[in-house]
mmCIF file of C-alpha atoms in Angstrom:
data_model
loop_
_atom_site.group_PDB
_atom_site.id
_atom_site.type_symbol
_atom_site.label_atom_id
_atom_site.label_comp_id
_atom_site.label_asym_id
_atom_site.label_seq_id
_atom_site.Cartn_x
_atom_site.Cartn_y
_atom_site.Cartn_z
ATOM 1 C CA UNK J 1 100.828 61.175 131.750
ATOM 2 C CA UNK J 2 98.020 63.920 129.596
ATOM 3 C CA UNK J 3 96.704 62.538 126.625
ATOM 4 C CA UNK J 4 96.252 64.287 123.444
ATOM 5 C CA UNK J 5 93.871 67.276 123.491
ATOM 6 C CA UNK J 6 91.715 68.601 120.853
ATOM 7 C CA UNK J 7 89.381 71.293 120.310
ATOM 8 C CA UNK J 8 86.613 71.816 119.338
ATOM 9 C CA UNK J 9 84.841 68.777 119.828
ATOM 10 C CA UNK J 10 82.495 69.692 117.904
ATOM 11 C CA UNK J 11 81.458 72.719 115.050
ATOM 12 C CA UNK J 12 78.817 72.991 113.235
ATOM 13 C CA UNK J 13 79.263 75.551 110.110
ATOM 14 C CA UNK J 14 77.527 76.651 107.510
ATOM 15 C CA UNK J 15 79.257 75.301 103.325
ATOM 16 C CA UNK J 16 81.991 78.305 102.596
ATOM 17 C CA UNK J 17 83.113 78.911 105.452
ATOM 18 C CA UNK J 18 86.128 78.754 107.596
ATOM 19 C CA UNK J 19 86.999 76.358 109.941
ATOM 20 C CA UNK J 20 90.138 76.091 112.763
ATOM 21 C CA UNK J 21 91.013 72.824 114.424
ATOM 22 C CA UNK J 22 93.402 72.089 117.064
ATOM 23 C CA UNK J 23 95.797 69.527 118.585
ATOM 24 C CA UNK J 24 98.652 69.459 121.493
ATOM 25 C CA UNK J 25 99.959 66.084 121.560
ATOM 26 C CA UNK J 26 101.333 64.094 123.894
ATOM 27 C CA UNK J 27 104.546 65.725 125.653
ATOM 28 C CA UNK J 28 107.705 64.618 124.496
ATOM 29 C CA UNK J 29 105.965 63.513 120.888
ATOM 30 C CA UNK J 30 107.782 64.113 117.911
ATOM 31 C CA UNK J 31 105.089 63.003 115.235
ATOM 32 C CA UNK J 32 102.320 64.102 115.089
ATOM 33 C CA UNK J 33 99.359 63.601 112.192
ATOM 34 C CA UNK J 34 95.753 64.416 111.432
ATOM 35 C CA UNK J 35 93.265 61.776 110.248
ATOM 36 C CA UNK J 36 89.635 62.752 108.342
ATOM 37 C CA UNK J 37 87.142 59.618 109.561
ATOM 38 C CA UNK J 38 84.310 59.902 107.569
ATOM 39 C CA UNK J 39 81.366 58.003 109.333
ATOM 40 C CA UNK J 40 81.027 54.409 108.526
ATOM 41 C CA UNK J 41 84.900 54.354 107.642
ATOM 42 C CA UNK J 42 88.234 54.063 109.042
ATOM 43 C CA UNK J 43 90.169 57.320 109.624
ATOM 44 C CA UNK J 44 91.833 58.479 106.402
ATOM 45 C CA UNK J 45 95.676 59.840 106.957
ATOM 46 C CA UNK J 46 95.664 63.682 106.095
ATOM 47 C CA UNK J 47 99.059 65.335 107.465
ATOM 48 C CA UNK J 48 102.368 64.101 109.268
ATOM 49 C CA UNK J 49 104.368 65.732 110.786
ATOM 50 C CA UNK J 50 107.854 65.507 112.173
ATOM 51 C CA UNK J 51 108.718 67.727 114.994
ATOM 52 C CA UNK J 52 107.899 71.389 112.698
ATOM 53 C CA UNK J 53 108.389 69.948 108.542
ATOM 54 C CA UNK J 54 105.454 67.800 106.814
ATOM 55 C CA UNK J 55 106.845 64.370 106.134
ATOM 56 C CA UNK J 56 103.632 63.185 104.250
ATOM 57 C CA UNK J 57 100.546 65.470 102.705
ATOM 58 C CA UNK J 58 99.901 63.866 99.669
ATOM 59 C CA UNK J 59 96.303 62.835 101.089
ATOM 60 C CA UNK J 60 95.591 66.736 102.273
ATOM 61 C CA UNK J 61 92.860 68.883 99.515
ATOM 62 C CA UNK J 62 95.811 71.197 99.482
ATOM 63 C CA UNK J 63 92.871 73.965 97.495
ATOM 64 C CA UNK J 64 90.901 74.237 101.118
ATOM 65 C CA UNK J 65 92.783 72.178 103.794
ATOM 66 C CA UNK J 66 96.446 73.578 105.592
ATOM 67 C CA UNK J 67 98.064 72.829 108.649
ATOM 68 C CA UNK J 68 100.989 73.796 110.933
ATOM 69 C CA UNK J 69 103.349 72.759 113.134
ATOM 70 C CA UNK J 70 105.113 75.881 113.547
ATOM 71 C CA UNK J 71 106.903 74.641 116.947
ATOM 72 C CA UNK J 72 106.786 71.790 116.931
ATOM 73 C CA UNK J 73 104.383 71.583 119.443
ATOM 74 C CA UNK J 74 100.441 71.510 118.834
ATOM 75 C CA UNK J 75 99.250 72.182 115.808
ATOM 76 C CA UNK J 76 96.177 73.337 113.935
ATOM 77 C CA UNK J 77 94.287 72.418 111.259
ATOM 78 C CA UNK J 78 92.076 75.126 109.170
ATOM 79 C CA UNK J 79 89.367 74.406 106.341
ATOM 80 C CA UNK J 80 88.844 77.350 103.735
ATOM 81 C CA UNK J 81 86.085 77.089 102.356
ATOM 82 C CA UNK J 82 84.474 73.648 103.932
ATOM 83 C CA UNK J 83 82.283 71.951 101.456
ATOM 84 C CA UNK J 84 79.264 69.382 102.396
ATOM 85 C CA UNK J 85 81.275 66.508 101.779
ATOM 86 C CA UNK J 86 83.912 67.742 104.477
ATOM 87 C CA UNK J 87 81.705 66.560 107.608
ATOM 88 C CA UNK J 88 83.427 64.182 109.290
ATOM 89 C CA UNK J 89 85.741 63.772 113.045
ATOM 90 C CA UNK J 90 88.733 65.037 112.775
ATOM 91 C CA UNK J 91 91.363 62.920 114.290
ATOM 92 C CA UNK J 92 94.676 64.156 115.987
ATOM 93 C CA UNK J 93 97.724 61.314 116.798
ATOM 94 C CA UNK J 94 101.071 61.553 117.623
ATOM 95 C CA UNK J 95 103.779 59.691 118.240
ATOM 96 C CA UNK J 96 107.542 59.146 120.449
ATOM 97 C CA UNK J 97 108.928 57.665 117.610
ATOM 98 C CA UNK J 98 110.995 59.440 114.391
ATOM 99 C CA UNK J 99 111.250 59.426 110.766
ATOM 100 C CA UNK J 100 112.747 56.072 109.988
ATOM 101 C CA UNK J 101 111.968 53.585 112.955
ATOM 102 C CA UNK J 102 108.384 51.701 113.139
ATOM 103 C CA UNK J 103 106.696 49.790 114.408
ATOM 104 C CA UNK J 104 105.276 53.396 117.011
ATOM 105 C CA UNK J 105 102.113 53.463 118.618
ATOM 106 C CA UNK J 106 100.488 56.139 117.683
ATOM 107 C CA UNK J 107 97.683 57.940 120.510
ATOM 108 C CA UNK J 108 94.647 59.149 119.291
ATOM 109 C CA UNK J 109 93.041 62.751 120.932
ATOM 110 C CA UNK J 110 88.789 62.356 120.859
ATOM 111 C CA UNK J 111 88.457 64.137 117.558
ATOM 112 C CA UNK J 112 86.315 66.966 116.233
ATOM 113 C CA UNK J 113 83.524 65.958 114.757
ATOM 114 C CA UNK J 114 82.734 68.795 112.540
ATOM 115 C CA UNK J 115 78.908 68.847 110.919
ATOM 116 C CA UNK J 116 78.922 71.293 107.455
ATOM 117 C CA UNK J 117 75.049 72.597 106.574
ATOM 118 C CA UNK D 1 90.528 50.731 95.539
ATOM 119 C CA UNK D 2 90.403 50.202 100.091
ATOM 120 C CA UNK D 3 94.062 48.837 100.803
ATOM 121 C CA UNK D 4 93.342 47.157 103.838
ATOM 122 C CA UNK D 5 89.740 44.843 103.606
ATOM 123 C CA UNK D 6 87.934 44.451 106.979
ATOM 124 C CA UNK D 7 85.620 41.800 106.775
ATOM 125 C CA UNK D 8 82.524 40.957 108.350
ATOM 126 C CA UNK D 9 81.899 45.413 108.340
ATOM 127 C CA UNK D 10 78.888 44.420 110.762
ATOM 128 C CA UNK D 11 78.584 41.612 113.490
ATOM 129 C CA UNK D 12 75.961 41.596 115.788
ATOM 130 C CA UNK D 13 76.380 38.255 118.511
ATOM 131 C CA UNK D 14 75.190 36.813 121.704
ATOM 132 C CA UNK D 15 77.623 37.248 124.810
ATOM 133 C CA UNK D 16 79.090 33.786 125.539
ATOM 134 C CA UNK D 17 79.476 33.364 121.569
ATOM 135 C CA UNK D 18 82.981 33.611 119.818
ATOM 136 C CA UNK D 19 84.011 35.694 116.244
ATOM 137 C CA UNK D 20 86.204 35.955 114.090
ATOM 138 C CA UNK D 21 87.311 38.690 112.227
ATOM 139 C CA UNK D 22 89.901 39.803 109.401
ATOM 140 C CA UNK D 23 91.811 42.597 107.634
ATOM 141 C CA UNK D 24 92.911 41.694 104.021
ATOM 142 C CA UNK D 25 95.745 42.973 101.366
ATOM 143 C CA UNK D 26 96.936 42.705 98.148
ATOM 144 C CA UNK D 27 100.303 44.696 99.542
ATOM 145 C CA UNK D 28 102.192 43.603 102.275
ATOM 146 C CA UNK D 29 103.353 45.415 105.511
ATOM 147 C CA UNK D 30 106.182 45.563 107.482
ATOM 148 C CA UNK D 31 103.529 45.748 110.552
ATOM 149 C CA UNK D 32 99.933 46.016 111.722
ATOM 150 C CA UNK D 33 98.447 47.408 114.229
ATOM 151 C CA UNK D 34 94.042 46.647 115.669
ATOM 152 C CA UNK D 35 92.262 49.340 117.089
ATOM 153 C CA UNK D 36 89.679 49.443 118.848
ATOM 154 C CA UNK D 37 86.881 53.014 118.769
ATOM 155 C CA UNK D 38 84.190 53.260 120.937
ATOM 156 C CA UNK D 39 81.673 55.981 119.986
ATOM 157 C CA UNK D 40 83.223 59.804 120.147
ATOM 158 C CA UNK D 41 86.931 58.290 121.411
ATOM 159 C CA UNK D 42 89.260 58.171 118.922
ATOM 160 C CA UNK D 43 90.948 54.568 118.343
ATOM 161 C CA UNK D 44 92.897 52.858 121.063
ATOM 162 C CA UNK D 45 95.477 50.287 119.839
ATOM 163 C CA UNK D 46 95.079 46.898 121.260
ATOM 164 C CA UNK D 47 98.517 45.566 119.489
ATOM 165 C CA UNK D 48 100.696 45.535 116.765
ATOM 166 C CA UNK D 49 101.908 42.375 115.089
ATOM 167 C CA UNK D 50 105.142 42.756 113.527
ATOM 168 C CA UNK D 51 106.093 39.123 112.093
ATOM 169 C CA UNK D 52 104.816 37.120 109.835
ATOM 170 C CA UNK D 53 102.787 34.312 111.041
ATOM 171 C CA UNK D 54 102.915 36.006 114.907
ATOM 172 C CA UNK D 55 100.098 35.674 117.245
ATOM 173 C CA UNK D 56 99.861 37.560 119.865
ATOM 174 C CA UNK D 57 97.376 36.673 122.722
ATOM 175 C CA UNK D 58 95.629 39.801 124.769
ATOM 176 C CA UNK D 59 92.799 38.347 127.580
ATOM 177 C CA UNK D 60 90.091 36.441 125.807
ATOM 178 C CA UNK D 61 91.760 38.242 122.393
ATOM 179 C CA UNK D 62 93.674 36.281 119.287
ATOM 180 C CA UNK D 63 95.547 38.325 116.899
ATOM 181 C CA UNK D 64 97.541 36.663 114.100
ATOM 182 C CA UNK D 65 99.558 38.352 111.303
ATOM 183 C CA UNK D 66 99.314 36.711 108.325
ATOM 184 C CA UNK D 67 103.222 34.320 107.278
ATOM 185 C CA UNK D 68 103.112 36.960 104.346
ATOM 186 C CA UNK D 69 102.353 40.252 105.991
ATOM 187 C CA UNK D 70 99.252 41.081 104.008
ATOM 188 C CA UNK D 71 96.391 39.674 106.266
ATOM 189 C CA UNK D 72 95.363 39.238 109.765
ATOM 190 C CA UNK D 73 92.494 38.437 111.611
ATOM 191 C CA UNK D 74 91.403 38.872 114.946
ATOM 192 C CA UNK D 75 89.358 36.072 117.488
ATOM 193 C CA UNK D 76 87.468 36.893 120.264
ATOM 194 C CA UNK D 77 86.983 34.403 123.037
ATOM 195 C CA UNK D 78 83.539 34.355 124.800
ATOM 196 C CA UNK D 79 82.595 37.625 123.774
ATOM 197 C CA UNK D 80 81.352 40.326 126.470
ATOM 198 C CA UNK D 81 79.405 42.836 126.091
ATOM 199 C CA UNK D 82 82.059 45.233 126.655
ATOM 200 C CA UNK D 83 83.626 43.951 123.259
ATOM 201 C CA UNK D 84 80.968 45.998 122.399
ATOM 202 C CA UNK D 85 82.623 48.715 119.009
ATOM 203 C CA UNK D 86 84.620 49.590 115.920
ATOM 204 C CA UNK D 87 87.435 47.603 115.559
ATOM 205 C CA UNK D 88 89.628 48.502 112.639
ATOM 206 C CA UNK D 89 93.208 47.116 111.445
ATOM 207 C CA UNK D 90 95.766 49.548 110.336
ATOM 208 C CA UNK D 91 99.066 49.230 108.401
ATOM 209 C CA UNK D 92 102.314 50.222 108.157
ATOM 210 C CA UNK D 93 105.152 50.109 105.037
ATOM 211 C CA UNK D 94 108.054 51.967 107.307
ATOM 212 C CA UNK D 95 107.767 55.694 108.776
ATOM 213 C CA UNK D 96 104.495 56.125 106.641
ATOM 214 C CA UNK D 97 101.097 57.175 108.159
ATOM 215 C CA UNK D 98 98.922 54.133 109.093
ATOM 216 C CA UNK D 99 96.346 53.078 106.187
ATOM 217 C CA UNK D 100 93.383 52.114 107.795
ATOM 218 C CA UNK D 101 90.534 49.526 107.212
ATOM 219 C CA UNK D 102 86.668 50.446 107.049
ATOM 220 C CA UNK D 103 86.808 48.398 110.471
ATOM 221 C CA UNK D 104 84.234 45.848 111.800
ATOM 222 C CA UNK D 105 81.094 47.359 113.575
ATOM 223 C CA UNK D 106 80.904 44.464 116.369
ATOM 224 C CA UNK D 107 77.456 44.469 119.126
ATOM 225 C CA UNK D 108 77.745 41.835 121.301
ATOM 226 C CA UNK D 109 74.481 41.652 123.445
ATOM 227 C CA UNK D 110 73.473 41.027 126.807
#
């Protein structure tokens, strides 16, 4: 079974530039998550999708971050414009369960390491 | 405010020693998960505990969920260099995304 795919693996941009990350979850997984992991910390949930709908985006800085999952499969996360403090690893995860059932296992991709200079 | 506090933050021990890392919270979680993350990779699930007081064993790793479902521990017996990594605990309260602790960086020296 193929795992969660993410691209690119690494990205270096200057502040105020834009960047986009792509995630393809495990086939059949209804729920998709984007996490931000700053160096030395645990992942922080940015947004959770259930199929193509947003379940939780309370911690997404909406003035600069946006995410979509138009067809309920793959997803993109965009930052525009980037700030120095956005330097982090952006992890995508997916799970099979639908909203309302727990516990569930989340499968993580390898992440995209973003450096903002 | 960190919802899940992990301790210690860093731990370096010799191969063959035993160790315990802790995950504490003032909040109740419906389930708690432990993940292991290696450099350049995403976290990989080790175990999920659901019932207060639950103990689960995975080879040399023993996981315990506190009776009040607010805390958990991970005990490793006879640690090996392959156990080196970042150990993360994460809690969930229903169908929400996971809330992670900051992790324990574990180094096992040969």
